[in-house]
PDB file of C-alpha atoms in Angstrom:
ATOM      1  CA  UNK A   1      17.481 -28.571  16.419  1.00 91.00           C
ATOM      2  CA  UNK A   2      18.772 -26.641  13.645  1.00 97.00           C
ATOM      3  CA  UNK A   3      16.964 -23.801  11.730  1.00 98.00           C
ATOM      4  CA  UNK A   4      17.723 -22.186   8.388  1.00 98.00           C
ATOM      5  CA  UNK A   5      16.963 -18.528   8.116  1.00 98.00           C
ATOM      6  CA  UNK A   6      16.277 -17.387   4.593  1.00 98.00           C
ATOM      7  CA  UNK A   7      16.982 -13.647   4.056  1.00 96.00           C
ATOM      8  CA  UNK A   8      17.736 -10.999   1.633  1.00 93.00           C
ATOM      9  CA  UNK A   9      19.741  -8.732   3.962  1.00 90.00           C
ATOM     10  CA  UNK A  10      20.615  -8.344   7.580  1.00 93.00           C
ATOM     11  CA  UNK A  11      18.126  -5.692   9.121  1.00 93.00           C
ATOM     12  CA  UNK A  12      17.503  -4.866  12.665  1.00 94.00           C
ATOM     13  CA  UNK A  13      14.958  -7.526  12.764  1.00 95.00           C
ATOM     14  CA  UNK A  14      17.044 -10.344  11.629  1.00 97.00           C
ATOM     15  CA  UNK A  15      19.622  -9.287  14.058  1.00 97.00           C
ATOM     16  CA  UNK A  16      17.039  -9.537  16.938  1.00 97.00           C
ATOM     17  CA  UNK A  17      15.874 -12.861  15.561  1.00 97.00           C
ATOM     18  CA  UNK A  18      19.462 -14.245  15.548  1.00 98.00           C
ATOM     19  CA  UNK A  19      19.886 -13.026  19.193  1.00 98.00           C
ATOM     20  CA  UNK A  20      16.738 -14.714  20.157  1.00 98.00           C
ATOM     21  CA  UNK A  21      17.772 -17.898  18.610  1.00 98.00           C
ATOM     22  CA  UNK A  22      21.340 -17.750  20.263  1.00 98.00           C
ATOM     23  CA  UNK A  23      19.431 -17.029  23.540  1.00 97.00           C
ATOM     24  CA  UNK A  24      17.540 -20.397  23.301  1.00 96.00           C
ATOM     25  CA  UNK A  25      20.581 -22.221  22.370  1.00 97.00           C
ATOM     26  CA  UNK A  26      19.264 -22.937  18.819  1.00 97.00           C
ATOM     27  CA  UNK A  27      21.731 -24.035  15.969  1.00 97.00           C
ATOM     28  CA  UNK A  28      20.830 -21.871  12.915  1.00 98.00           C
ATOM     29  CA  UNK A  29      22.478 -20.750   9.719  1.00 97.00           C
ATOM     30  CA  UNK A  30      21.658 -17.859   7.393  1.00 97.00           C
ATOM     31  CA  UNK A  31      20.654 -18.794   3.818  1.00 97.00           C
ATOM     32  CA  UNK A  32      21.285 -15.793   1.514  1.00 96.00           C
ATOM     33  CA  UNK A  33      18.415 -15.762  -1.087  1.00 96.00           C
ATOM     34  CA  UNK A  34      20.647 -14.127  -3.872  1.00 94.00           C
ATOM     35  CA  UNK A  35      23.128 -17.050  -3.623  1.00 96.00           C
ATOM     36  CA  UNK A  36      20.543 -19.856  -4.306  1.00 96.00           C
ATOM     37  CA  UNK A  37      20.524 -22.194  -7.269  1.00 96.00           C
ATOM     38  CA  UNK A  38      17.983 -24.672  -6.519  1.00 97.00           C
ATOM     39  CA  UNK A  39      17.390 -28.055  -8.539  1.00 97.00           C
ATOM     40  CA  UNK A  40      14.096 -29.329  -7.528  1.00 97.00           C
ATOM     41  CA  UNK A  41      15.412 -32.928  -8.377  1.00 98.00           C
ATOM     42  CA  UNK A  42      18.362 -32.414  -6.084  1.00 97.00           C
ATOM     43  CA  UNK A  43      17.040 -31.802  -2.307  1.00 97.00           C
ATOM     44  CA  UNK A  44      19.261 -29.753  -0.202  1.00 94.00           C
ATOM     45  CA  UNK A  45      19.164 -28.327   3.523  1.00 95.00           C
ATOM     46  CA  UNK A  46      17.980 -31.688   4.745  1.00 92.00           C
ATOM     47  CA  UNK A  47      20.004 -30.907   8.030  1.00 95.00           C
ATOM     48  CA  UNK A  48      17.393 -28.132   8.936  1.00 97.00           C
ATOM     49  CA  UNK A  49      14.362 -29.035  11.008  1.00 98.00           C
ATOM     50  CA  UNK A  50      12.704 -25.880   9.393  1.00 98.00           C
ATOM     51  CA  UNK A  51      13.382 -22.929   7.277  1.00 98.00           C
ATOM     52  CA  UNK A  52      12.417 -19.646   8.453  1.00 98.00           C
ATOM     53  CA  UNK A  53      11.725 -17.164   5.597  1.00 97.00           C
ATOM     54  CA  UNK A  54      12.622 -13.497   6.158  1.00 97.00           C
ATOM     55  CA  UNK A  55      13.180 -12.736   2.469  1.00 95.00           C
ATOM     56  CA  UNK A  56      12.377  -9.364   1.270  1.00 91.00           C
ATOM     57  CA  UNK A  57      11.772 -10.624  -2.288  1.00 91.00           C
ATOM     58  CA  UNK A  58       8.510 -11.880  -2.807  1.00 90.00           C
ATOM     59  CA  UNK A  59       9.237 -13.900  -5.975  1.00 91.00           C
ATOM     60  CA  UNK A  60      12.585 -15.359  -4.315  1.00 95.00           C
ATOM     61  CA  UNK A  61      10.499 -16.426  -1.334  1.00 95.00           C
ATOM     62  CA  UNK A  62       7.812 -17.909  -3.183  1.00 95.00           C
ATOM     63  CA  UNK A  63      10.011 -19.929  -5.528  1.00 96.00           C
ATOM     64  CA  UNK A  64      12.465 -21.012  -2.806  1.00 97.00           C
ATOM     65  CA  UNK A  65       9.777 -22.243  -0.579  1.00 97.00           C
ATOM     66  CA  UNK A  66       7.938 -24.047  -3.244  1.00 97.00           C
ATOM     67  CA  UNK A  67      10.986 -26.039  -4.091  1.00 98.00           C
ATOM     68  CA  UNK A  68      12.088 -26.536  -0.388  1.00 98.00           C
ATOM     69  CA  UNK A  69       8.623 -27.764   0.544  1.00 98.00           C
ATOM     70  CA  UNK A  70       8.712 -30.036  -2.441  1.00 97.00           C
ATOM     71  CA  UNK A  71      11.764 -31.697  -0.817  1.00 97.00           C
ATOM     72  CA  UNK A  72       9.624 -32.074   2.492  1.00 97.00           C
ATOM     73  CA  UNK A  73      11.071 -29.161   4.481  1.00 97.00           C
ATOM     74  CA  UNK A  74       8.968 -27.431   6.981  1.00 98.00           C
ATOM     75  CA  UNK A  75       8.890 -23.564   6.346  1.00 98.00           C
ATOM     76  CA  UNK A  76       7.718 -20.587   8.237  1.00 97.00           C
ATOM     77  CA  UNK A  77       5.688 -19.001   6.747  1.00 97.00           C
ATOM     78  CA  UNK A  78       4.531 -21.533   4.311  1.00 97.00           C
ATOM     79  CA  UNK A  79       4.313 -21.106   0.479  1.00 97.00           C
ATOM     80  CA  UNK A  80       0.663 -20.944   0.515  1.00 97.00           C
ATOM     81  CA  UNK A  81       0.777 -17.950   3.126  1.00 97.00           C
ATOM     82  CA  UNK A  82       3.326 -16.053   1.326  1.00 96.00           C
ATOM     83  CA  UNK A  83       1.615 -16.480  -2.093  1.00 95.00           C
ATOM     84  CA  UNK A  84      -1.702 -15.243  -0.398  1.00 95.00           C
ATOM     85  CA  UNK A  85      -0.138 -12.387   1.757  1.00 95.00           C
ATOM     86  CA  UNK A  86       2.322 -11.213  -1.035  1.00 92.00           C
ATOM     87  CA  UNK A  87      -0.477 -10.458  -3.769  1.00 93.00           C
ATOM     88  CA  UNK A  88      -3.035  -7.935  -2.522  1.00 94.00           C
ATOM     89  CA  UNK A  89      -5.794  -9.414  -4.911  1.00 95.00           C
ATOM     90  CA  UNK A  90      -5.317 -12.799  -3.426  1.00 95.00           C
ATOM     91  CA  UNK A  91      -5.315 -11.329  -0.001  1.00 96.00           C
ATOM     92  CA  UNK A  92      -8.406  -9.283  -0.355  1.00 96.00           C
ATOM     93  CA  UNK A  93     -10.290 -12.303  -1.870  1.00 97.00           C
ATOM     94  CA  UNK A  94      -9.221 -14.380   1.156  1.00 97.00           C
ATOM     95  CA  UNK A  95     -10.430 -11.751   3.586  1.00 98.00           C
ATOM     96  CA  UNK A  96     -13.701 -11.301   1.791  1.00 97.00           C
ATOM     97  CA  UNK A  97     -14.441 -15.089   1.644  1.00 97.00           C
ATOM     98  CA  UNK A  98     -13.721 -15.253   5.338  1.00 97.00           C
ATOM     99  CA  UNK A  99     -16.231 -12.515   6.030  1.00 97.00           C
ATOM    100  CA  UNK A 100     -13.511 -10.014   7.227  1.00 97.00           C
ATOM    101  CA  UNK A 101     -14.569  -6.529   6.933  1.00 97.00           C
ATOM    102  CA  UNK A 102     -12.099  -4.696   4.629  1.00 97.00           C
ATOM    103  CA  UNK A 103     -12.230  -1.601   2.300  1.00 96.00           C
ATOM    104  CA  UNK A 104     -14.199  -2.005  -0.861  1.00 96.00           C
ATOM    105  CA  UNK A 105     -11.905  -3.237  -3.649  1.00 97.00           C
ATOM    106  CA  UNK A 106     -12.351  -3.857  -7.354  1.00 97.00           C
ATOM    107  CA  UNK A 107      -9.968  -5.528  -9.671  1.00 96.00           C
ATOM    108  CA  UNK A 108     -10.150  -4.139 -13.090  1.00 96.00           C
ATOM    109  CA  UNK A 109      -8.641  -5.455 -16.391  1.00 94.00           C
ATOM    110  CA  UNK A 110      -8.563  -2.327 -18.699  1.00 94.00           C
ATOM    111  CA  UNK A 111      -8.335   1.321 -18.253  1.00 94.00           C
ATOM    112  CA  UNK A 112     -11.861   1.808 -19.525  1.00 96.00           C
ATOM    113  CA  UNK A 113     -13.270  -0.552 -16.694  1.00 96.00           C
ATOM    114  CA  UNK A 114     -11.000   1.019 -14.025  1.00 96.00           C
ATOM    115  CA  UNK A 115     -12.230   4.509 -14.860  1.00 97.00           C
ATOM    116  CA  UNK A 116     -15.862   3.391 -14.808  1.00 97.00           C
ATOM    117  CA  UNK A 117     -15.368   1.698 -11.482  1.00 96.00           C
ATOM    118  CA  UNK A 118     -13.712   4.755 -10.116  1.00 96.00           C
ATOM    119  CA  UNK A 119     -16.416   7.006 -11.358  1.00 95.00           C
ATOM    120  CA  UNK A 120     -18.939   4.631  -9.529  1.00 96.00           C
ATOM    121  CA  UNK A 121     -16.769   4.377  -6.290  1.00 94.00           C
ATOM    122  CA  UNK A 122     -16.239   8.073  -6.101  1.00 95.00           C
ATOM    123  CA  UNK A 123     -13.172  10.256  -5.439  1.00 95.00           C
ATOM    124  CA  UNK A 124     -10.676  10.118  -3.809  1.00 95.00           C
ATOM    125  CA  UNK A 125      -9.874   6.576  -4.367  1.00 96.00           C
ATOM    126  CA  UNK A 126      -6.656   4.578  -3.969  1.00 95.00           C
ATOM    127  CA  UNK A 127      -4.728   2.675  -6.723  1.00 94.00           C
ATOM    128  CA  UNK A 128      -2.259   0.024  -5.470  1.00 90.00           C
ATOM    129  CA  UNK A 129       0.071  -2.518  -7.064  1.00 87.00           C
ATOM    130  CA  UNK A 130      -0.998  -6.150  -6.598  1.00 85.00           C
ATOM    131  CA  UNK A 131       2.593  -6.822  -5.274  1.00 82.00           C
ATOM    132  CA  UNK A 132       4.647  -4.471  -3.244  1.00 71.00           C
ATOM    133  CA  UNK A 133       5.368  -3.285   0.220  1.00 63.00           C
ATOM    134  CA  UNK A 134       6.472  -0.271   2.385  1.00 57.00           C
ATOM    135  CA  UNK A 135       3.825   1.971   0.758  1.00 61.00           C
ATOM    136  CA  UNK A 136       5.547   2.034  -2.445  1.00 69.00           C
ATOM    137  CA  UNK A 137       3.779   3.003  -5.869  1.00 72.00           C
ATOM    138  CA  UNK A 138       0.543   3.722  -3.846  1.00 83.00           C
ATOM    139  CA  UNK A 139      -1.557   6.607  -5.381  1.00 89.00           C
ATOM    140  CA  UNK A 140      -4.558   8.671  -3.968  1.00 92.00           C
ATOM    141  CA  UNK A 141      -6.302   9.845  -6.931  1.00 94.00           C
ATOM    142  CA  UNK A 142      -8.539  12.894  -6.242  1.00 94.00           C
ATOM    143  CA  UNK A 143     -10.333  13.226  -9.645  1.00 94.00           C
ATOM    144  CA  UNK A 144     -10.842  11.611 -13.134  1.00 95.00           C
ATOM    145  CA  UNK A 145      -8.066  13.483 -14.593  1.00 93.00           C
ATOM    146  CA  UNK A 146      -5.434  12.205 -12.325  1.00 92.00           C
ATOM    147  CA  UNK A 147      -6.827   8.627 -12.682  1.00 93.00           C
ATOM    148  CA  UNK A 148      -6.502   8.649 -16.278  1.00 93.00           C
ATOM    149  CA  UNK A 149      -2.982   9.861 -16.133  1.00 92.00           C
ATOM    150  CA  UNK A 150      -1.900   7.316 -13.497  1.00 90.00           C
ATOM    151  CA  UNK A 151      -3.697   4.447 -15.220  1.00 92.00           C
ATOM    152  CA  UNK A 152      -2.027   5.084 -18.570  1.00 90.00           C
ATOM    153  CA  UNK A 153       1.363   5.521 -17.040  1.00 85.00           C
ATOM    154  CA  UNK A 154       1.028   2.110 -15.265  1.00 84.00           C
ATOM    155  CA  UNK A 155      -0.142   0.364 -18.306  1.00 83.00           C
ATOM    156  CA  UNK A 156       2.532   1.863 -20.651  1.00 83.00           C
ATOM    157  CA  UNK A 157       5.420   1.774 -18.396  1.00 76.00           C
ATOM    158  CA  UNK A 158       4.814  -1.027 -15.952  1.00 69.00           C
ATOM    159  CA  UNK A 159       4.912  -4.896 -16.548  1.00 70.00           C
ATOM    160  CA  UNK A 160       1.902  -7.031 -17.066  1.00 67.00           C
ATOM    161  CA  UNK A 161       0.910  -6.881 -13.282  1.00 72.00           C
ATOM    162  CA  UNK A 162       0.572  -3.041 -13.637  1.00 75.00           C
ATOM    163  CA  UNK A 163      -2.123  -3.572 -16.339  1.00 82.00           C
ATOM    164  CA  UNK A 164      -4.307  -5.387 -13.671  1.00 89.00           C
ATOM    165  CA  UNK A 165      -5.560  -2.305 -11.754  1.00 93.00           C
ATOM    166  CA  UNK A 166      -6.293  -2.858  -7.793  1.00 94.00           C
ATOM    167  CA  UNK A 167      -8.826  -0.036  -6.962  1.00 96.00           C
ATOM    168  CA  UNK A 168      -9.826   0.586  -3.328  1.00 96.00           C
ATOM    169  CA  UNK A 169     -12.192   3.008  -1.575  1.00 95.00           C
ATOM    170  CA  UNK A 170     -10.240   5.769   0.290  1.00 94.00           C
ATOM    171  CA  UNK A 171     -10.818   5.295   3.970  1.00 93.00           C
ATOM    172  CA  UNK A 172     -10.682   8.743   5.753  1.00 89.00           C
ATOM    173  CA  UNK A 173      -8.809   7.350   8.847  1.00 87.00           C
ATOM    174  CA  UNK A 174      -7.695   9.511  11.788  1.00 87.00           C
ATOM    175  CA  UNK A 175      -4.062  10.067  10.636  1.00 86.00           C
ATOM    176  CA  UNK A 176      -3.054   6.379  11.696  1.00 91.00           C
ATOM    177  CA  UNK A 177      -3.733   2.888  11.029  1.00 93.00           C
ATOM    178  CA  UNK A 178      -3.072  -0.018  13.366  1.00 96.00           C
ATOM    179  CA  UNK A 179      -0.591  -2.989  13.044  1.00 95.00           C
ATOM    180  CA  UNK A 180      -1.230  -6.129  14.966  1.00 97.00           C
ATOM    181  CA  UNK A 181       1.332  -8.864  15.345  1.00 97.00           C
ATOM    182  CA  UNK A 182      -0.293 -12.235  15.129  1.00 98.00           C
ATOM    183  CA  UNK A 183       1.733 -15.391  15.941  1.00 98.00           C
ATOM    184  CA  UNK A 184      -0.092 -18.741  15.464  1.00 96.00           C
ATOM    185  CA  UNK A 185      -3.479 -18.214  17.031  1.00 93.00           C
ATOM    186  CA  UNK A 186      -2.646 -15.373  19.337  1.00 96.00           C
ATOM    187  CA  UNK A 187      -2.291 -11.498  18.781  1.00 97.00           C
ATOM    188  CA  UNK A 188       0.635 -10.548  20.918  1.00 96.00           C
ATOM    189  CA  UNK A 189       0.681  -6.713  20.501  1.00 96.00           C
ATOM    190  CA  UNK A 190      -0.632  -3.786  18.657  1.00 96.00           C
ATOM    191  CA  UNK A 191       0.586  -0.408  17.593  1.00 95.00           C
ATOM    192  CA  UNK A 192      -0.609   2.768  15.899  1.00 94.00           C
ATOM    193  CA  UNK A 193       1.227   3.917  12.951  1.00 91.00           C
ATOM    194  CA  UNK A 194       0.694   7.809  13.068  1.00 89.00           C
ATOM    195  CA  UNK A 195       1.372  10.180  10.260  1.00 84.00           C
ATOM    196  CA  UNK A 196      -0.068  13.485   8.820  1.00 76.00           C
ATOM    197  CA  UNK A 197       0.326  11.892   5.511  1.00 75.00           C
ATOM    198  CA  UNK A 198      -2.366   9.511   4.225  1.00 69.00           C
ATOM    199  CA  UNK A 199       0.520   6.859   3.872  1.00 77.00           C
ATOM    200  CA  UNK A 200       1.097   5.765   7.510  1.00 69.00           C
ATOM    201  CA  UNK A 201       3.679   3.017   7.070  1.00 69.00           C
ATOM    202  CA  UNK A 202       6.635   3.319   9.479  1.00 64.00           C
ATOM    203  CA  UNK A 203       8.842   2.797   6.229  1.00 62.00           C
ATOM    204  CA  UNK A 204       7.419   6.299   5.070  1.00 60.00           C
ATOM    205  CA  UNK A 205       7.930   8.059   8.221  1.00 63.00           C
ATOM    206  CA  UNK A 206       4.893   6.886  10.437  1.00 75.00           C
ATOM    207  CA  UNK A 207       5.446   7.114  14.243  1.00 85.00           C
ATOM    208  CA  UNK A 208       4.895   3.869  16.077  1.00 87.00           C
ATOM    209  CA  UNK A 209       2.652   4.378  19.055  1.00 92.00           C
ATOM    210  CA  UNK A 210       1.165   2.031  21.690  1.00 94.00           C
ATOM    211  CA  UNK A 211      -2.414   0.621  20.925  1.00 95.00           C
ATOM    212  CA  UNK A 212      -4.644  -1.266  23.190  1.00 94.00           C
ATOM    213  CA  UNK A 213      -5.261  -4.648  22.031  1.00 94.00           C
ATOM    214  CA  UNK A 214      -9.010  -4.597  22.585  1.00 95.00           C
ATOM    215  CA  UNK A 215     -11.139  -7.843  22.351  1.00 95.00           C
ATOM    216  CA  UNK A 216     -12.603  -6.668  19.044  1.00 95.00           C
ATOM    217  CA  UNK A 217      -9.139  -5.886  17.626  1.00 97.00           C
ATOM    218  CA  UNK A 218      -7.616  -9.091  18.948  1.00 97.00           C
ATOM    219  CA  UNK A 219     -10.322 -11.257  17.523  1.00 97.00           C
ATOM    220  CA  UNK A 220     -10.477  -9.507  14.134  1.00 98.00           C
ATOM    221  CA  UNK A 221      -6.659  -9.563  13.733  1.00 98.00           C
ATOM    222  CA  UNK A 222      -6.606 -13.399  14.608  1.00 98.00           C
ATOM    223  CA  UNK A 223      -9.341 -14.134  12.215  1.00 98.00           C
ATOM    224  CA  UNK A 224      -7.610 -12.298   9.317  1.00 98.00           C
ATOM    225  CA  UNK A 225      -4.520 -14.215  10.017  1.00 98.00           C
ATOM    226  CA  UNK A 226      -6.177 -17.506   9.897  1.00 98.00           C
ATOM    227  CA  UNK A 227      -8.087 -16.520   6.781  1.00 98.00           C
ATOM    228  CA  UNK A 228      -4.439 -16.246   5.106  1.00 97.00           C
ATOM    229  CA  UNK A 229      -3.343 -19.504   6.488  1.00 97.00           C
ATOM    230  CA  UNK A 230      -1.820 -18.432   9.852  1.00 97.00           C
ATOM    231  CA  UNK A 231       1.723 -18.241  10.887  1.00 97.00           C
ATOM    232  CA  UNK A 232       3.871 -15.397  11.696  1.00 98.00           C
ATOM    233  CA  UNK A 233       1.930 -12.291  10.402  1.00 98.00           C
ATOM    234  CA  UNK A 234       1.330  -8.548  10.709  1.00 97.00           C
ATOM    235  CA  UNK A 235      -2.406  -7.541  10.178  1.00 98.00           C
ATOM    236  CA  UNK A 236      -2.881  -3.905   9.056  1.00 96.00           C
ATOM    237  CA  UNK A 237      -6.249  -2.224   9.918  1.00 97.00           C
ATOM    238  CA  UNK A 238      -7.648   1.046   9.170  1.00 96.00           C
ATOM    239  CA  UNK A 239     -10.622   2.878  11.236  1.00 94.00           C
ATOM    240  CA  UNK A 240     -13.062   4.534   9.138  1.00 91.00           C
ATOM    241  CA  UNK A 241     -14.891   7.827  10.079  1.00 86.00           C
ATOM    242  CA  UNK A 242     -17.518   5.814  12.065  1.00 88.00           C
ATOM    243  CA  UNK A 243     -14.753   3.849  13.999  1.00 87.00           C
ATOM    244  CA  UNK A 244     -15.386   0.643  12.297  1.00 93.00           C
ATOM    245  CA  UNK A 245     -12.257  -1.456  11.842  1.00 97.00           C
ATOM    246  CA  UNK A 246     -11.200  -2.615   8.537  1.00 97.00           C
ATOM    247  CA  UNK A 247      -8.501  -5.090   7.473  1.00 97.00           C
ATOM    248  CA  UNK A 248      -6.353  -3.712   4.657  1.00 95.00           C
ATOM    249  CA  UNK A 249      -3.397  -6.005   4.358  1.00 94.00           C
ATOM    250  CA  UNK A 250      -1.705  -8.837   5.825  1.00 96.00           C
ATOM    251  CA  UNK A 251       2.233  -8.733   5.819  1.00 95.00           C
ATOM    252  CA  UNK A 252       4.126 -12.119   5.944  1.00 95.00           C
ATOM    253  CA  UNK A 253       7.565 -10.783   6.681  1.00 94.00           C
ATOM    254  CA  UNK A 254       6.699  -8.077   9.405  1.00 92.00           C
ATOM    255  CA  UNK A 255       9.089  -5.595  10.630  1.00 91.00           C
ATOM    256  CA  UNK A 256       8.702  -5.287  14.367  1.00 92.00           C
ATOM    257  CA  UNK A 257      11.596  -3.188  16.107  1.00 89.00           C
ATOM    258  CA  UNK A 258       9.370  -0.217  16.276  1.00 86.00           C
ATOM    259  CA  UNK A 259       6.638  -2.390  18.064  1.00 91.00           C
ATOM    260  CA  UNK A 260       9.178  -3.689  20.513  1.00 92.00           C
ATOM    261  CA  UNK A 261      10.090  -0.327  21.639  1.00 86.00           C
ATOM    262  CA  UNK A 262       6.382   1.014  22.289  1.00 92.00           C
ATOM    263  CA  UNK A 263       4.636  -2.285  23.327  1.00 91.00           C
ATOM    264  CA  UNK A 264       7.418  -3.637  25.409  1.00 89.00           C
ATOM    265  CA  UNK A 265       6.766  -7.164  24.272  1.00 93.00           C
ATOM    266  CA  UNK A 266       9.608  -9.438  23.276  1.00 96.00           C
ATOM    267  CA  UNK A 267       8.483 -10.221  19.771  1.00 97.00           C
ATOM    268  CA  UNK A 268      11.476 -12.168  18.423  1.00 97.00           C
ATOM    269  CA  UNK A 269      11.435 -14.397  21.452  1.00 97.00           C
ATOM    270  CA  UNK A 270       7.899 -15.295  20.769  1.00 97.00           C
ATOM    271  CA  UNK A 271       8.513 -15.807  17.043  1.00 98.00           C
ATOM    272  CA  UNK A 272      11.246 -18.301  17.866  1.00 98.00           C
ATOM    273  CA  UNK A 273       8.840 -20.210  20.303  1.00 97.00           C
ATOM    274  CA  UNK A 274       6.535 -20.552  17.356  1.00 98.00           C
ATOM    275  CA  UNK A 275       9.305 -21.525  14.938  1.00 98.00           C
ATOM    276  CA  UNK A 276      10.468 -24.236  17.388  1.00 98.00           C
ATOM    277  CA  UNK A 277       6.960 -25.561  17.804  1.00 97.00           C
ATOM    278  CA  UNK A 278       6.585 -25.857  14.070  1.00 97.00           C
ATOM    279  CA  UNK A 279      10.024 -27.685  13.700  1.00 97.00           C
ATOM    280  CA  UNK A 280       9.253 -30.048  16.449  1.00 95.00           C
ATOM    281  CA  UNK A 281       5.788 -30.967  15.094  1.00 90.00           C
TER     282      UNK A 281
END
């Protein structure tokens, strides 16, 4: 058994993954995404039973896995899953299609249609980039003046993707969100990410705290992961003022060292078990 691990840089998570692979006696190699030059007509990496994608770059991961899968390589996660999870518009569409409760979201294609939508949706509201992570470039807009300014800046300074506006209702959550790690068809642990700021990502200073994995939370997280195509995923949920759970995003390359500390679950070992099952299938 030999596993290739595609990555952008060596973080705590990748170090833990490598140790878990060593503990299982698995032969593995690092594949640095920045070093790649792939010719679709010239298959490579045929010595690997699977390639485990931990790349931080959405575009590199997407195109690398597209080529690798064309060569017949097994990948975790798959191109289809990363494509769906890496674009919030595709994520929301898949969640809604599967009947997963999520915040009300509208995709607008001009400043005028975005402003009209926000006026109807009500303030505050949230603007998000379609592609992005770690809570970057999120904006909570409290009134029309702020919305006009942000929308104009996005259209003028951003690339073409920033001229497609992802508008979401603001959920008045209790200073926290919930992250559930789902591997295959099982949710293995859940944490709160708590912060006085409205953005609760741990990358933005949110504090990880233990969350009980209730039957409702377990079922909703697993269904959300399956709606995205399954694999190794982190499902992020919000609690509204009525206590209703809403799935906001699904992450295809989750960070998890904070969850290990508070949940006491050997997450990398369970990830390795799943990767080996896929490689052997």
